[in-house]
mmCIF file of C-alpha atoms in Angstrom:
data_model
loop_
_atom_site.group_PDB
_atom_site.id
_atom_site.type_symbol
_atom_site.label_atom_id
_atom_site.label_comp_id
_atom_site.label_asym_id
_atom_site.label_seq_id
_atom_site.Cartn_x
_atom_site.Cartn_y
_atom_site.Cartn_z
ATOM 1 C CA MET A 90 -24.576 -8.735 9.892
ATOM 2 C CA LYS A 91 -23.878 -5.758 7.723
ATOM 3 C CA ASP A 92 -23.671 -5.849 3.933
ATOM 4 C CA ILE A 93 -20.159 -4.968 2.783
ATOM 5 C CA ILE A 94 -18.880 -4.419 -0.717
ATOM 6 C CA ILE A 95 -15.390 -5.782 -1.273
ATOM 7 C CA THR A 96 -13.539 -3.927 -4.047
ATOM 8 C CA ILE A 97 -10.352 -5.380 -5.457
ATOM 9 C CA GLY A 98 -7.623 -3.424 -7.225
ATOM 10 C CA ARG A 99 -4.720 -5.511 -8.426
ATOM 11 C CA GLN A 100 -1.357 -5.524 -10.107
ATOM 12 C CA PHE A 101 -1.410 -7.473 -13.382
ATOM 13 C CA GLY A 102 -0.486 -11.101 -12.710
ATOM 14 C CA SER A 103 -1.084 -10.906 -8.949
ATOM 15 C CA GLY A 104 -4.120 -13.239 -9.173
ATOM 16 C CA GLY A 105 -6.629 -10.594 -8.140
ATOM 17 C CA ARG A 106 -9.449 -12.123 -10.197
ATOM 18 C CA GLU A 107 -8.869 -15.679 -8.859
ATOM 19 C CA ILE A 108 -8.590 -14.367 -5.259
ATOM 20 C CA GLY A 109 -11.822 -12.379 -5.736
ATOM 21 C CA GLN A 110 -13.582 -15.567 -6.902
ATOM 22 C CA LYS A 111 -12.283 -17.475 -3.855
ATOM 23 C CA ILE A 112 -13.576 -14.706 -1.562
ATOM 24 C CA SER A 113 -16.917 -14.715 -3.321
ATOM 25 C CA GLY A 114 -17.135 -18.507 -2.956
ATOM 26 C CA ALA A 115 -16.118 -18.523 0.731
ATOM 27 C CA LEU A 116 -18.669 -15.820 1.647
ATOM 28 C CA ASN A 117 -21.285 -16.949 -0.829
ATOM 29 C CA ILE A 118 -21.734 -13.497 -2.281
ATOM 30 C CA PRO A 119 -21.782 -12.428 -5.984
ATOM 31 C CA PHE A 120 -18.601 -11.771 -7.954
ATOM 32 C CA TYR A 121 -18.281 -9.136 -10.686
ATOM 33 C CA ASP A 122 -15.332 -8.529 -13.025
ATOM 34 C CA ASP A 123 -15.811 -8.455 -16.816
ATOM 35 C CA GLU A 124 -19.541 -8.983 -16.188
ATOM 36 C CA ILE A 125 -19.625 -5.245 -15.518
ATOM 37 C CA ILE A 126 -18.845 -4.468 -19.155
ATOM 38 C CA ALA A 127 -21.844 -6.501 -20.412
ATOM 39 C CA LEU A 128 -24.105 -4.851 -17.798
ATOM 40 C CA ALA A 129 -22.777 -1.408 -18.796
ATOM 41 C CA ALA A 130 -23.414 -2.186 -22.474
ATOM 42 C CA GLU A 131 -26.961 -3.257 -21.645
ATOM 43 C CA LYS A 132 -27.570 -0.130 -19.543
ATOM 44 C CA SER A 133 -26.092 2.334 -22.054
ATOM 45 C CA GLY A 134 -27.071 0.731 -25.348
ATOM 46 C CA MET A 135 -23.406 0.755 -26.429
ATOM 47 C CA SER A 136 -21.795 -2.276 -28.040
ATOM 48 C CA SER A 137 -20.222 -4.695 -25.605
ATOM 49 C CA SER A 138 -17.399 -5.584 -28.021
ATOM 50 C CA VAL A 139 -16.508 -1.898 -28.545
ATOM 51 C CA LEU A 140 -16.560 -1.316 -24.800
ATOM 52 C CA LYS A 141 -14.194 -4.220 -24.191
ATOM 53 C CA THR A 142 -11.485 -2.459 -26.235
ATOM 54 C CA VAL A 143 -11.509 0.604 -23.972
ATOM 55 C CA ASP A 144 -12.216 -1.137 -20.640
ATOM 56 C CA GLU A 145 -9.997 0.160 -17.819
ATOM 57 C CA LYS A 146 -8.257 2.631 -20.091
ATOM 58 C CA ALA A 147 -8.070 6.326 -19.233
ATOM 59 C CA GLY A 148 -9.888 8.857 -21.445
ATOM 60 C CA SER A 149 -9.890 11.219 -23.217
ATOM 61 C CA PHE A 150 -8.322 10.849 -26.655
ATOM 62 C CA LEU A 151 -10.342 7.953 -27.981
ATOM 63 C CA TYR A 152 -13.453 9.767 -29.057
ATOM 64 C CA SER A 153 -16.797 8.070 -29.482
ATOM 65 C CA LEU A 154 -17.151 6.144 -32.685
ATOM 66 C CA SER A 155 -20.463 7.839 -33.263
ATOM 67 C CA ILE A 156 -19.166 11.410 -33.516
ATOM 68 C CA SER A 157 -22.039 13.613 -34.622
ATOM 69 C CA THR A 158 -21.535 16.477 -36.975
ATOM 70 C CA THR A 159 -23.896 19.242 -37.969
ATOM 71 C CA PRO A 160 -25.113 19.107 -41.567
ATOM 72 C CA PHE A 161 -22.680 20.719 -43.967
ATOM 73 C CA GLY A 162 -23.220 24.409 -44.205
ATOM 74 C CA ALA A 163 -21.586 27.798 -43.734
ATOM 75 C CA ASN A 164 -21.159 27.362 -39.974
ATOM 76 C CA ALA A 165 -20.687 23.609 -39.930
ATOM 77 C CA SER A 166 -18.509 22.307 -37.123
ATOM 78 C CA PRO A 167 -18.320 18.852 -35.558
ATOM 79 C CA ILE A 168 -20.055 18.345 -32.247
ATOM 80 C CA TYR A 169 -17.776 16.074 -30.304
ATOM 81 C CA GLU A 170 -19.425 13.637 -27.995
ATOM 82 C CA MET A 171 -17.973 12.543 -24.692
ATOM 83 C CA PRO A 172 -14.961 10.211 -25.224
ATOM 84 C CA ILE A 173 -16.056 6.562 -25.285
ATOM 85 C CA ASN A 174 -13.763 5.751 -22.343
ATOM 86 C CA ASP A 175 -15.523 8.349 -20.231
ATOM 87 C CA LYS A 176 -18.913 7.047 -21.362
ATOM 88 C CA LEU A 177 -17.919 3.550 -20.374
ATOM 89 C CA PHE A 178 -16.616 4.782 -17.010
ATOM 90 C CA LEU A 179 -19.899 6.514 -16.289
ATOM 91 C CA ALA A 180 -21.993 3.515 -17.428
ATOM 92 C CA GLN A 181 -19.884 1.151 -15.346
ATOM 93 C CA SER A 182 -20.139 3.480 -12.341
ATOM 94 C CA GLU A 183 -23.947 3.347 -12.608
ATOM 95 C CA VAL A 184 -23.806 -0.473 -12.794
ATOM 96 C CA ILE A 185 -21.495 -0.670 -9.799
ATOM 97 C CA LYS A 186 -23.805 1.577 -7.735
ATOM 98 C CA ASP A 187 -26.812 -0.590 -8.734
ATOM 99 C CA LEU A 188 -24.953 -3.773 -7.719
ATOM 100 C CA ALA A 189 -23.851 -2.308 -4.368
ATOM 101 C CA ILE A 190 -27.464 -1.547 -3.420
ATOM 102 C CA LYS A 191 -28.360 -5.221 -3.763
ATOM 103 C CA GLY A 192 -26.028 -6.342 -0.929
ATOM 104 C CA SER A 193 -22.598 -7.738 -0.262
ATOM 105 C CA CYS A 194 -20.516 -8.593 -3.304
ATOM 106 C CA VAL A 195 -16.966 -8.646 -4.721
ATOM 107 C CA ILE A 196 -16.118 -6.175 -7.505
ATOM 108 C CA VAL A 197 -12.799 -6.349 -9.345
ATOM 109 C CA GLY A 198 -11.202 -3.247 -10.894
ATOM 110 C CA ARG A 199 -12.999 -0.307 -12.507
ATOM 111 C CA CYS A 200 -12.237 2.122 -9.652
ATOM 112 C CA ALA A 201 -15.150 0.582 -7.664
ATOM 113 C CA ASP A 202 -13.597 1.757 -4.387
ATOM 114 C CA TYR A 203 -13.772 5.350 -5.653
ATOM 115 C CA VAL A 204 -17.200 4.997 -7.288
ATOM 116 C CA LEU A 205 -18.597 3.750 -3.982
ATOM 117 C CA ARG A 206 -16.681 6.171 -1.767
ATOM 118 C CA ALA A 207 -19.858 7.658 -0.324
ATOM 119 C CA GLN A 208 -21.156 4.245 0.774
ATOM 120 C CA PRO A 209 -20.636 3.409 4.450
ATOM 121 C CA HIS A 210 -19.543 -0.231 4.192
ATOM 122 C CA ILE A 211 -16.733 -0.730 1.768
ATOM 123 C CA LEU A 212 -13.675 -2.912 2.204
ATOM 124 C CA SER A 213 -11.195 -1.813 -0.460
ATOM 125 C CA VAL A 214 -8.411 -4.295 -1.130
ATOM 126 C CA PHE A 215 -5.340 -4.136 -3.382
ATOM 127 C CA ILE A 216 -3.453 -7.289 -4.402
ATOM 128 C CA ARG A 217 0.219 -7.094 -5.282
ATOM 129 C CA ALA A 218 3.079 -9.563 -5.793
ATOM 130 C CA ASP A 219 6.764 -9.407 -6.662
ATOM 131 C CA ILE A 220 7.447 -9.387 -10.390
ATOM 132 C CA GLU A 221 8.951 -12.926 -10.307
ATOM 133 C CA HIS A 222 5.651 -14.337 -8.960
ATOM 134 C CA ARG A 223 3.670 -12.433 -11.569
ATOM 135 C CA ILE A 224 5.896 -13.658 -14.394
ATOM 136 C CA ASN A 225 5.395 -17.258 -13.156
ATOM 137 C CA ARG A 226 1.630 -16.766 -13.002
ATOM 138 C CA LYS A 227 1.379 -15.332 -16.532
ATOM 139 C CA ARG A 228 3.888 -17.763 -18.086
ATOM 140 C CA PRO A 229 1.436 -20.555 -19.048
ATOM 141 C CA LEU A 230 -0.734 -18.065 -20.987
ATOM 142 C CA ASN A 231 2.286 -16.611 -22.765
ATOM 143 C CA GLU A 232 4.404 -19.641 -23.681
ATOM 144 C CA GLY A 233 6.031 -18.094 -26.747
ATOM 145 C CA LEU A 234 6.982 -14.799 -25.090
ATOM 146 C CA ALA A 235 10.556 -14.150 -23.931
ATOM 147 C CA GLU A 236 11.025 -13.425 -20.208
ATOM 148 C CA ASN A 237 11.877 -9.726 -20.754
ATOM 149 C CA LYS A 238 8.903 -9.268 -23.108
ATOM 150 C CA LEU A 239 6.526 -10.845 -20.567
ATOM 151 C CA LYS A 240 7.953 -8.574 -17.840
ATOM 152 C CA GLU A 241 7.426 -5.595 -20.147
ATOM 153 C CA LEU A 242 3.834 -6.621 -20.810
ATOM 154 C CA ILE A 243 3.149 -6.950 -17.054
ATOM 155 C CA LEU A 244 4.695 -3.557 -16.171
ATOM 156 C CA LYS A 245 2.946 -1.863 -19.132
ATOM 157 C CA THR A 246 -0.418 -3.214 -18.035
ATOM 158 C CA ASP A 247 0.222 -1.949 -14.517
ATOM 159 C CA LYS A 248 0.989 1.493 -15.970
ATOM 160 C CA LYS A 249 -2.293 1.474 -17.898
ATOM 161 C CA ARG A 250 -4.214 0.488 -14.765
ATOM 162 C CA ALA A 251 -2.459 3.150 -12.741
ATOM 163 C CA SER A 252 -3.216 5.881 -15.255
ATOM 164 C CA TYR A 253 -6.856 4.738 -15.534
ATOM 165 C CA TYR A 254 -7.238 4.837 -11.731
ATOM 166 C CA ASN A 255 -5.354 8.099 -11.268
ATOM 167 C CA TYR A 256 -7.340 9.713 -14.091
ATOM 168 C CA TYR A 257 -10.820 8.815 -12.825
ATOM 169 C CA THR A 258 -10.210 9.052 -9.039
ATOM 170 C CA SER A 259 -8.651 11.552 -6.672
ATOM 171 C CA LYS A 260 -6.451 8.754 -5.254
ATOM 172 C CA LYS A 261 -3.249 7.060 -6.282
ATOM 173 C CA TRP A 262 -3.134 3.503 -7.598
ATOM 174 C CA GLY A 263 -0.992 1.139 -5.548
ATOM 175 C CA TYR A 264 -0.471 3.465 -2.553
ATOM 176 C CA ALA A 265 -1.313 1.939 0.839
ATOM 177 C CA GLU A 266 -3.184 5.203 1.551
ATOM 178 C CA SER A 267 -5.746 4.435 -1.175
ATOM 179 C CA TYR A 268 -6.965 1.125 0.309
ATOM 180 C CA ASN A 269 -8.115 -0.492 3.547
ATOM 181 C CA LEU A 270 -5.977 -3.534 2.982
ATOM 182 C CA THR A 271 -3.165 -4.428 0.606
ATOM 183 C CA ILE A 272 -1.797 -7.955 0.441
ATOM 184 C CA ASP A 273 1.218 -9.591 -1.169
ATOM 185 C CA SER A 274 -0.250 -12.665 -2.894
ATOM 186 C CA GLY A 275 3.268 -13.802 -3.829
ATOM 187 C CA LEU A 276 4.118 -14.300 -0.159
ATOM 188 C CA PHE A 277 0.781 -15.646 1.017
ATOM 189 C CA GLY A 278 -0.520 -17.500 -2.063
ATOM 190 C CA SER A 279 -4.041 -17.138 -3.403
ATOM 191 C CA ASP A 280 -5.832 -19.177 -0.748
ATOM 192 C CA ARG A 281 -4.377 -17.435 2.272
ATOM 193 C CA THR A 282 -4.711 -14.026 0.618
ATOM 194 C CA ALA A 283 -8.409 -14.796 0.196
ATOM 195 C CA ASP A 284 -8.551 -16.002 3.854
ATOM 196 C CA ILE A 285 -7.117 -12.681 5.098
ATOM 197 C CA VAL A 286 -9.836 -10.761 3.221
ATOM 198 C CA VAL A 287 -12.580 -13.160 4.347
ATOM 199 C CA SER A 288 -11.542 -12.682 8.011
ATOM 200 C CA ALA A 289 -11.387 -8.911 7.602
ATOM 201 C CA TYR A 290 -14.853 -8.944 5.991
ATOM 202 C CA LYS A 291 -16.318 -11.017 8.836
ATOM 203 C CA SER A 292 -14.783 -8.806 11.545
ATOM 204 C CA LEU A 293 -16.303 -5.708 9.898
ATOM 205 C CA SER A 294 -19.618 -7.372 9.167
ATOM 206 C CA GLU A 295 -20.075 -8.478 12.765
ATOM 207 C CA LYS A 296 -18.856 -5.157 14.171
ATOM 208 C CA MET B 252 6.971 -23.440 13.453
ATOM 209 C CA LYS B 253 9.250 -21.013 11.722
ATOM 210 C CA ASP B 254 10.687 -17.853 13.283
ATOM 211 C CA ILE B 255 9.360 -14.785 11.538
ATOM 212 C CA ILE B 256 10.360 -11.183 12.038
ATOM 213 C CA ILE B 257 7.437 -8.757 11.836
ATOM 214 C CA THR B 258 8.522 -5.277 10.738
ATOM 215 C CA ILE B 259 6.122 -2.387 11.119
ATOM 216 C CA GLY B 260 6.226 0.826 9.088
ATOM 217 C CA ARG B 261 3.519 3.334 10.016
ATOM 218 C CA GLN B 262 2.000 6.668 9.257
ATOM 219 C CA PHE B 263 2.312 9.064 12.206
ATOM 220 C CA GLY B 264 -0.755 8.751 14.434
ATOM 221 C CA SER B 265 -1.894 5.440 12.951
ATOM 222 C CA GLY B 266 -1.187 3.556 16.195
ATOM 223 C CA GLY B 267 1.654 1.452 14.748
ATOM 224 C CA ARG B 268 3.496 1.260 18.052
ATOM 225 C CA GLU B 269 0.436 0.240 20.055
ATOM 226 C CA ILE B 270 -0.524 -2.330 17.383
ATOM 227 C CA GLY B 271 3.030 -3.693 17.408
ATOM 228 C CA GLN B 272 2.804 -4.117 21.203
ATOM 229 C CA LYS B 273 -0.517 -5.963 20.879
ATOM 230 C CA ILE B 274 0.964 -8.310 18.283
ATOM 231 C CA SER B 275 3.990 -8.906 20.494
ATOM 232 C CA GLY B 276 1.698 -9.683 23.425
ATOM 233 C CA ALA B 277 -0.603 -12.015 21.434
ATOM 234 C CA LEU B 278 2.343 -14.004 19.986
ATOM 235 C CA ASN B 279 4.518 -13.746 23.123
ATOM 236 C CA ILE B 280 7.510 -12.493 21.133
ATOM 237 C CA PRO B 281 9.794 -9.489 21.903
ATOM 238 C CA PHE B 282 8.895 -5.953 20.826
ATOM 239 C CA TYR B 283 11.455 -3.321 19.750
ATOM 240 C CA ASP B 284 10.861 0.335 18.941
ATOM 241 C CA ASP B 285 12.861 3.091 20.714
ATOM 242 C CA GLU B 286 14.776 0.306 22.491
ATOM 243 C CA ILE B 287 16.817 0.052 19.291
ATOM 244 C CA ILE B 288 18.338 3.498 19.889
ATOM 245 C CA ALA B 289 19.674 2.475 23.290
ATOM 246 C CA LEU B 290 21.044 -0.758 21.928
ATOM 247 C CA ALA B 291 22.648 1.106 19.004
ATOM 248 C CA ALA B 292 24.211 3.596 21.433
ATOM 249 C CA GLU B 293 25.598 0.728 23.488
ATOM 250 C CA LYS B 294 26.979 -1.011 20.414
ATOM 251 C CA SER B 295 28.550 2.076 18.858
ATOM 252 C CA GLY B 296 29.682 3.997 21.945
ATOM 253 C CA MET B 297 27.667 7.029 20.754
ATOM 254 C CA SER B 298 25.503 8.997 23.174
ATOM 255 C CA SER B 299 21.905 7.774 23.357
ATOM 256 C CA SER B 300 20.543 11.320 23.857
ATOM 257 C CA VAL B 301 22.387 12.603 20.766
ATOM 258 C CA LEU B 302 21.141 9.626 18.748
ATOM 259 C CA LYS B 303 17.533 10.343 19.772
ATOM 260 C CA THR B 304 17.671 13.737 18.047
ATOM 261 C CA VAL B 305 18.521 12.198 14.691
ATOM 262 C CA ASP B 306 16.486 8.959 14.955
ATOM 263 C CA GLU B 307 14.561 8.178 11.767
ATOM 264 C CA LYS B 308 15.870 11.275 10.004
ATOM 265 C CA ALA B 309 17.576 11.030 6.651
ATOM 266 C CA GLY B 310 21.315 11.953 6.333
ATOM 267 C CA SER B 311 23.455 13.604 5.146
ATOM 268 C CA PHE B 312 23.608 17.230 6.250
ATOM 269 C CA LEU B 313 23.867 16.809 9.971
ATOM 270 C CA TYR B 314 27.483 15.934 10.340
ATOM 271 C CA SER B 315 28.922 14.164 13.312
ATOM 272 C CA LEU B 316 29.348 16.339 16.380
ATOM 273 C CA SER B 317 32.874 15.063 16.696
ATOM 274 C CA ILE B 318 34.238 16.395 13.420
ATOM 275 C CA SER B 319 37.952 15.841 13.379
ATOM 276 C CA THR B 320 40.332 18.338 11.818
ATOM 277 C CA THR B 321 43.999 18.009 11.049
ATOM 278 C CA PRO B 322 46.273 20.253 13.133
ATOM 279 C CA PHE B 323 46.608 23.757 11.750
ATOM 280 C CA GLY B 324 49.256 23.969 9.126
ATOM 281 C CA ALA B 325 49.949 24.846 5.540
ATOM 282 C CA ASN B 326 47.823 21.953 4.139
ATOM 283 C CA ALA B 327 45.264 21.804 6.911
ATOM 284 C CA SER B 328 41.784 20.653 5.854
ATOM 285 C CA PRO B 329 38.958 19.190 7.861
ATOM 286 C CA ILE B 330 38.446 15.408 7.741
ATOM 287 C CA TYR B 331 34.710 14.957 7.788
ATOM 288 C CA GLU B 332 33.404 11.915 9.469
ATOM 289 C CA MET B 333 30.349 10.004 8.338
ATOM 290 C CA PRO B 334 27.135 12.008 9.074
ATOM 291 C CA ILE B 335 25.750 11.064 12.453
ATOM 292 C CA ASN B 336 22.422 10.009 10.867
ATOM 293 C CA ASP B 337 24.250 7.507 8.703
ATOM 294 C CA LYS B 338 26.283 6.295 11.693
ATOM 295 C CA LEU B 339 23.040 5.759 13.619
ATOM 296 C CA PHE B 340 21.440 3.984 10.656
ATOM 297 C CA LEU B 341 24.385 1.602 10.420
ATOM 298 C CA ALA B 342 24.496 0.969 14.170
ATOM 299 C CA GLN B 343 20.726 0.347 14.247
ATOM 300 C CA SER B 344 21.029 -1.948 11.239
ATOM 301 C CA GLU B 345 23.585 -4.051 13.123
ATOM 302 C CA VAL B 346 21.321 -4.164 16.184
ATOM 303 C CA ILE B 347 18.297 -5.168 14.032
ATOM 304 C CA LYS B 348 20.277 -7.988 12.395
ATOM 305 C CA ASP B 349 21.444 -9.190 15.827
ATOM 306 C CA LEU B 350 17.866 -9.195 17.143
ATOM 307 C CA ALA B 351 16.564 -11.042 14.074
ATOM 308 C CA ILE B 352 19.039 -13.881 14.622
ATOM 309 C CA LYS B 353 17.546 -14.509 18.092
ATOM 310 C CA GLY B 354 14.126 -15.477 16.752
ATOM 311 C CA SER B 355 10.638 -14.086 16.110
ATOM 312 C CA CYS B 356 10.056 -10.471 17.176
ATOM 313 C CA VAL B 357 8.272 -7.242 16.246
ATOM 314 C CA ILE B 358 10.394 -4.303 15.097
ATOM 315 C CA VAL B 359 8.868 -0.839 14.588
ATOM 316 C CA GLY B 360 10.314 1.588 12.070
ATOM 317 C CA ARG B 361 14.011 2.104 11.212
ATOM 318 C CA CYS B 362 13.726 0.509 7.725
ATOM 319 C CA ALA B 363 13.896 -2.943 9.408
ATOM 320 C CA ASP B 364 12.129 -4.502 6.381
ATOM 321 C CA TYR B 365 14.944 -3.313 4.147
ATOM 322 C CA VAL B 366 17.727 -4.060 6.619
ATOM 323 C CA LEU B 367 16.469 -7.631 6.812
ATOM 324 C CA ARG B 368 15.676 -8.027 3.096
ATOM 325 C CA ALA B 369 18.107 -10.956 2.723
ATOM 326 C CA GLN B 370 16.459 -12.933 5.522
ATOM 327 C CA PRO B 371 13.999 -15.594 4.366
ATOM 328 C CA HIS B 372 11.191 -15.103 6.921
ATOM 329 C CA ILE B 373 10.072 -11.490 7.144
ATOM 330 C CA LEU B 374 6.474 -10.223 7.366
ATOM 331 C CA SER B 375 6.647 -6.530 6.516
ATOM 332 C CA VAL B 376 3.593 -4.556 7.537
ATOM 333 C CA PHE B 377 2.613 -0.899 7.056
ATOM 334 C CA ILE B 378 -0.102 0.695 9.133
ATOM 335 C CA ARG B 379 -2.099 3.672 7.781
ATOM 336 C CA ALA B 380 -5.247 5.548 8.721
ATOM 337 C CA ASP B 381 -7.246 8.436 7.361
ATOM 338 C CA ILE B 382 -6.079 11.829 8.617
ATOM 339 C CA GLU B 383 -9.233 12.304 10.762
ATOM 340 C CA HIS B 384 -8.441 9.161 12.746
ATOM 341 C CA ARG B 385 -4.874 10.207 13.184
ATOM 342 C CA ILE B 386 -5.865 13.674 14.398
ATOM 343 C CA ASN B 387 -8.205 12.081 16.947
ATOM 344 C CA ARG B 388 -5.469 9.726 18.131
ATOM 345 C CA LYS B 389 -2.918 12.493 18.574
ATOM 346 C CA ARG B 390 -5.369 15.008 20.060
ATOM 347 C CA PRO B 391 -4.941 14.042 23.776
ATOM 348 C CA LEU B 392 -1.158 14.528 23.556
ATOM 349 C CA ASN B 393 -1.560 17.910 21.821
ATOM 350 C CA GLU B 394 -4.406 19.614 23.722
ATOM 351 C CA GLY B 395 -3.216 23.167 23.059
ATOM 352 C CA LEU B 396 -2.642 22.714 19.348
ATOM 353 C CA ALA B 397 -5.146 23.994 16.762
ATOM 354 C CA GLU B 398 -6.657 21.413 14.405
ATOM 355 C CA ASN B 399 -4.735 22.694 11.367
ATOM 356 C CA LYS B 400 -1.469 22.789 13.286
ATOM 357 C CA LEU B 401 -1.948 19.231 14.474
ATOM 358 C CA LYS B 402 -2.695 18.110 10.923
ATOM 359 C CA GLU B 403 0.436 19.918 9.740
ATOM 360 C CA LEU B 404 2.536 18.183 12.427
ATOM 361 C CA ILE B 405 1.168 14.775 11.356
ATOM 362 C CA LEU B 406 1.790 15.321 7.664
ATOM 363 C CA LYS B 407 5.256 16.793 8.274
ATOM 364 C CA THR B 408 6.230 13.760 10.382
ATOM 365 C CA ASP B 409 5.029 11.469 7.585
ATOM 366 C CA LYS B 410 7.212 13.437 5.132
ATOM 367 C CA LYS B 411 10.242 12.936 7.386
ATOM 368 C CA ARG B 412 9.573 9.239 7.703
ATOM 369 C CA ALA B 413 9.132 8.926 3.936
ATOM 370 C CA SER B 414 12.340 10.727 3.185
ATOM 371 C CA TYR B 415 14.218 8.667 5.783
ATOM 372 C CA TYR B 416 12.890 5.441 4.279
ATOM 373 C CA ASN B 417 13.381 6.497 0.668
ATOM 374 C CA TYR B 418 16.907 7.696 1.428
ATOM 375 C CA TYR B 419 18.148 4.519 3.133
ATOM 376 C CA THR B 420 16.274 1.891 1.071
ATOM 377 C CA SER B 421 15.639 1.212 -2.573
ATOM 378 C CA LYS B 422 11.890 1.125 -1.924
ATOM 379 C CA LYS B 423 9.180 3.727 -1.542
ATOM 380 C CA TRP B 424 7.534 4.471 1.795
ATOM 381 C CA GLY B 425 3.797 3.938 1.844
ATOM 382 C CA TYR B 426 3.530 2.066 -1.444
ATOM 383 C CA ALA B 427 1.736 -1.283 -1.328
ATOM 384 C CA GLU B 428 4.600 -2.661 -3.399
ATOM 385 C CA SER B 429 7.058 -2.081 -0.527
ATOM 386 C CA TYR B 430 5.235 -4.311 2.029
ATOM 387 C CA ASN B 431 3.678 -7.753 2.423
ATOM 388 C CA LEU B 432 0.608 -6.302 4.160
ATOM 389 C CA THR B 433 -0.765 -2.783 4.666
ATOM 390 C CA ILE B 434 -3.735 -2.189 6.942
ATOM 391 C CA ASP B 435 -6.069 0.758 7.588
ATOM 392 C CA SER B 436 -6.148 0.947 11.395
ATOM 393 C CA GLY B 437 -8.761 3.678 11.138
ATOM 394 C CA LEU B 438 -11.255 1.245 9.632
ATOM 395 C CA PHE B 439 -10.354 -1.847 11.654
ATOM 396 C CA GLY B 440 -9.249 -0.325 14.986
ATOM 397 C CA SER B 441 -6.037 -1.355 16.822
ATOM 398 C CA ASP B 442 -7.272 -4.699 18.120
ATOM 399 C CA ARG B 443 -8.501 -6.082 14.798
ATOM 400 C CA THR B 444 -5.510 -4.667 12.959
ATOM 401 C CA ALA B 445 -3.293 -6.627 15.337
ATOM 402 C CA ASP B 446 -5.527 -9.686 14.825
ATOM 403 C CA ILE B 447 -5.010 -9.549 11.044
ATOM 404 C CA VAL B 448 -1.232 -9.448 11.488
ATOM 405 C CA VAL B 449 -1.297 -12.262 14.080
ATOM 406 C CA SER B 450 -3.341 -14.493 11.713
ATOM 407 C CA ALA B 451 -1.030 -13.723 8.824
ATOM 408 C CA TYR B 452 2.012 -14.510 11.049
ATOM 409 C CA LYS B 453 0.507 -17.840 12.125
ATOM 410 C CA SER B 454 -0.358 -18.877 8.565
ATOM 411 C CA LEU B 455 3.228 -18.183 7.460
ATOM 412 C CA SER B 456 4.793 -19.723 10.511
ATOM 413 C CA GLU B 457 2.853 -22.996 10.088
ATOM 414 C CA LYS B 458 3.411 -23.070 6.314
#
């Protein structure tokens, strides 16, 4: 049995997080999603609450809150630090690499497929669903929001995820070419989508 | 048990045809690939050998070989027929719809997922693989061809397939969003790729 890291990219509202948890449960391996922010905060000494605001957003215009400047003087000029998004991406990448060394696990988002591209045993998955399914899934959490506003929110979040992925990787978000497996959770439902990934994991692990 | 039509889009050299045949064998359902050209020729009265030259190529510059013109005269002007590519697409679409009515089957290429979009039970699959795997797969058939030329041939054929698909459908070739399932046959190999589709088919059919 080989250790395999399952990475999950996902359209907003496709149930990627829930499906990742089901996979983790079925295979009895750890699951990481937002946990990675806390671990990155711990590793980097940055504030977890500040990091949350830039999580999965592409750099490079939000500069670090702790911009250093030289003391005032004749040649004074600000020394810009690395944008906080880039800092977070690097800190999360380190965390993801540390987690991958420990053995099989499920990691949601954060370009983990790209961060771990040099590793031999990765199963990179992307979860999608038709917009109607995603609206239905997000409806209970957005009771007061009109249908067109909810659709807008979903498509805007996808755009942010795509630009984050396309900025930090050399691949394209949502293209079949970027993943080993992409699944329509709207057609299959969460349980059977998880089943497909679990079977694929087992077939690779026993290979 | 529901009848389900499995449509297979594929990158050139990813083994889509072979995988489709394996799925057809495992499920004991008919398989259609180039057979559709012959059936379209029969249905339309067009020549099968002419149709082969424009198969899976986007219209609209190759006009029908049988362009009609009005007799010479003061107001003579040619009456252009529908481009032959478009004629073939329409004839193949009719054939695909006829086949789908008969029950479960596997159909490779020819925008079958789009042609059958109004049908309730479609499992649309796209097969991809890294370029190295596709070069290795196509190598035996192209012994004399230099590596870079073979790569060029593969990528050019993909471009043609993409423009054919994007021209005749409202979807985008090779995007996860356009399919229910996309699989990396380079990672899984042909047998296990077929297994994944067979399992998915069974779970939908028994739903």
